[in-house]
Amino acid sequence: MGIKVRNINPVAVERIDKMAGRKGIQRQEFLKKQIKTLTFFVNKRLESIIWKSSLTRTYSGKRLIVWKSNKNMG
């Protein structure tokens, strides 16, 4: 899948190129790795939100998650 990003500040592109250069990789590879890292942390954040929005119970030494229901949701 391809992603195109347009109208980026030239100074930002220069900074990205410098960061990629310090790692010895091309801009495209650098940005791919940054997106992969971003999605990892977004997923971790979502897991944290889900964990905090659930109730936990212990049953026979095992942790169970009991979801809170929101009756106002369509």
GROMACS .gro file of C-alpha atoms in nm:
model
   74
    1MET     CA    1   0.000   0.000   0.000
    2GLY     CA    2   0.130   0.345  -0.081
    3ILE     CA    3   0.098   0.666   0.114
    4LYS     CA    4   0.162   1.007  -0.037
    5VAL     CA    5   0.220   1.312   0.178
    6ARG     CA    6   0.217   1.652   0.013
    7ASN     CA    7   0.280   2.013   0.111
    8ILE     CA    8   0.543   1.936   0.374
    9ASN     CA    9   0.754   2.224   0.496
   10PRO     CA   10   1.094   2.202   0.324
   11VAL     CA   11   1.269   2.254   0.657
   12ALA     CA   12   1.086   1.952   0.799
   13VAL     CA   13   1.192   1.743   0.499
   14GLU     CA   14   1.554   1.849   0.551
   15ARG     CA   15   1.534   1.747   0.917
   16ILE     CA   16   1.383   1.411   0.823
   17ASP     CA   17   1.660   1.358   0.569
   18LYS     CA   18   1.924   1.440   0.832
   19MET     CA   19   1.771   1.197   1.083
   20ALA     CA   20   1.754   0.927   0.816
   21GLY     CA   21   2.112   1.001   0.713
   22ARG     CA   22   2.236   0.962   1.070
   23LYS     CA   23   2.081   0.614   1.067
   24GLY     CA   24   2.229   0.541   0.726
   25ILE     CA   25   1.893   0.486   0.557
   26GLN     CA   26   1.683   0.662   0.295
   27ARG     CA   27   1.396   0.895   0.380
   28GLN     CA   28   1.133   0.640   0.273
   29GLU     CA   29   1.275   0.367   0.497
   30PHE     CA   30   1.307   0.612   0.786
   31LEU     CA   31   0.944   0.720   0.752
   32LYS     CA   32   0.823   0.360   0.723
   33LYS     CA   33   0.997   0.278   1.051
   34GLN     CA   34   0.851   0.589   1.217
   35ILE     CA   35   0.499   0.490   1.107
   36LYS     CA   36   0.553   0.137   1.237
   37THR     CA   37   0.670   0.277   1.572
   38LEU     CA   38   0.375   0.514   1.586
   39THR     CA   39   0.124   0.236   1.524
   40PHE     CA   40   0.287   0.025   1.798
   41PHE     CA   41   0.241   0.302   2.054
   42VAL     CA   42  -0.112   0.383   1.934
   43ASN     CA   43  -0.202   0.015   1.982
   44LYS     CA   44  -0.046   0.015   2.329
   45ARG     CA   45  -0.243   0.330   2.416
   46LEU     CA   46  -0.566   0.169   2.296
   47GLU     CA   47  -0.493  -0.142   2.502
   48SER     CA   48  -0.441   0.081   2.804
   49ILE     CA   49  -0.770   0.261   2.743
   50ILE     CA   50  -0.953  -0.069   2.704
   51TRP     CA   51  -0.790  -0.205   3.021
   52LYS     CA   52  -0.888   0.103   3.221
   53SER     CA   53  -1.244   0.098   3.089
   54SER     CA   54  -1.299  -0.260   3.200
   55LEU     CA   55  -1.361  -0.413   3.540
   56THR     CA   56  -1.135  -0.692   3.650
   57ARG     CA   57  -1.237  -0.984   3.865
   58THR     CA   58  -1.042  -1.276   3.999
   59TYR     CA   59  -1.190  -1.623   3.971
   60SER     CA   60  -0.997  -1.933   4.077
   61GLY     CA   61  -0.674  -1.735   4.061
   62LYS     CA   62  -0.738  -1.615   3.706
   63ARG     CA   63  -0.806  -1.258   3.610
   64LEU     CA   64  -1.128  -1.204   3.419
   65ILE     CA   65  -1.223  -0.888   3.238
   66VAL     CA   66  -1.585  -0.786   3.261
   67TRP     CA   67  -1.670  -0.509   3.016
   68LYS     CA   68  -1.865  -0.209   3.130
   69SER     CA   69  -2.167  -0.157   2.912
   70ASN     CA   70  -2.271   0.186   2.796
   71LYS     CA   71  -2.648   0.171   2.753
   72ASN     CA   72  -2.648   0.513   2.585
   73MET     CA   73  -2.455   0.387   2.285
   74GLY     CA   74  -2.666   0.327   1.972
   0.00000   0.00000   0.00000
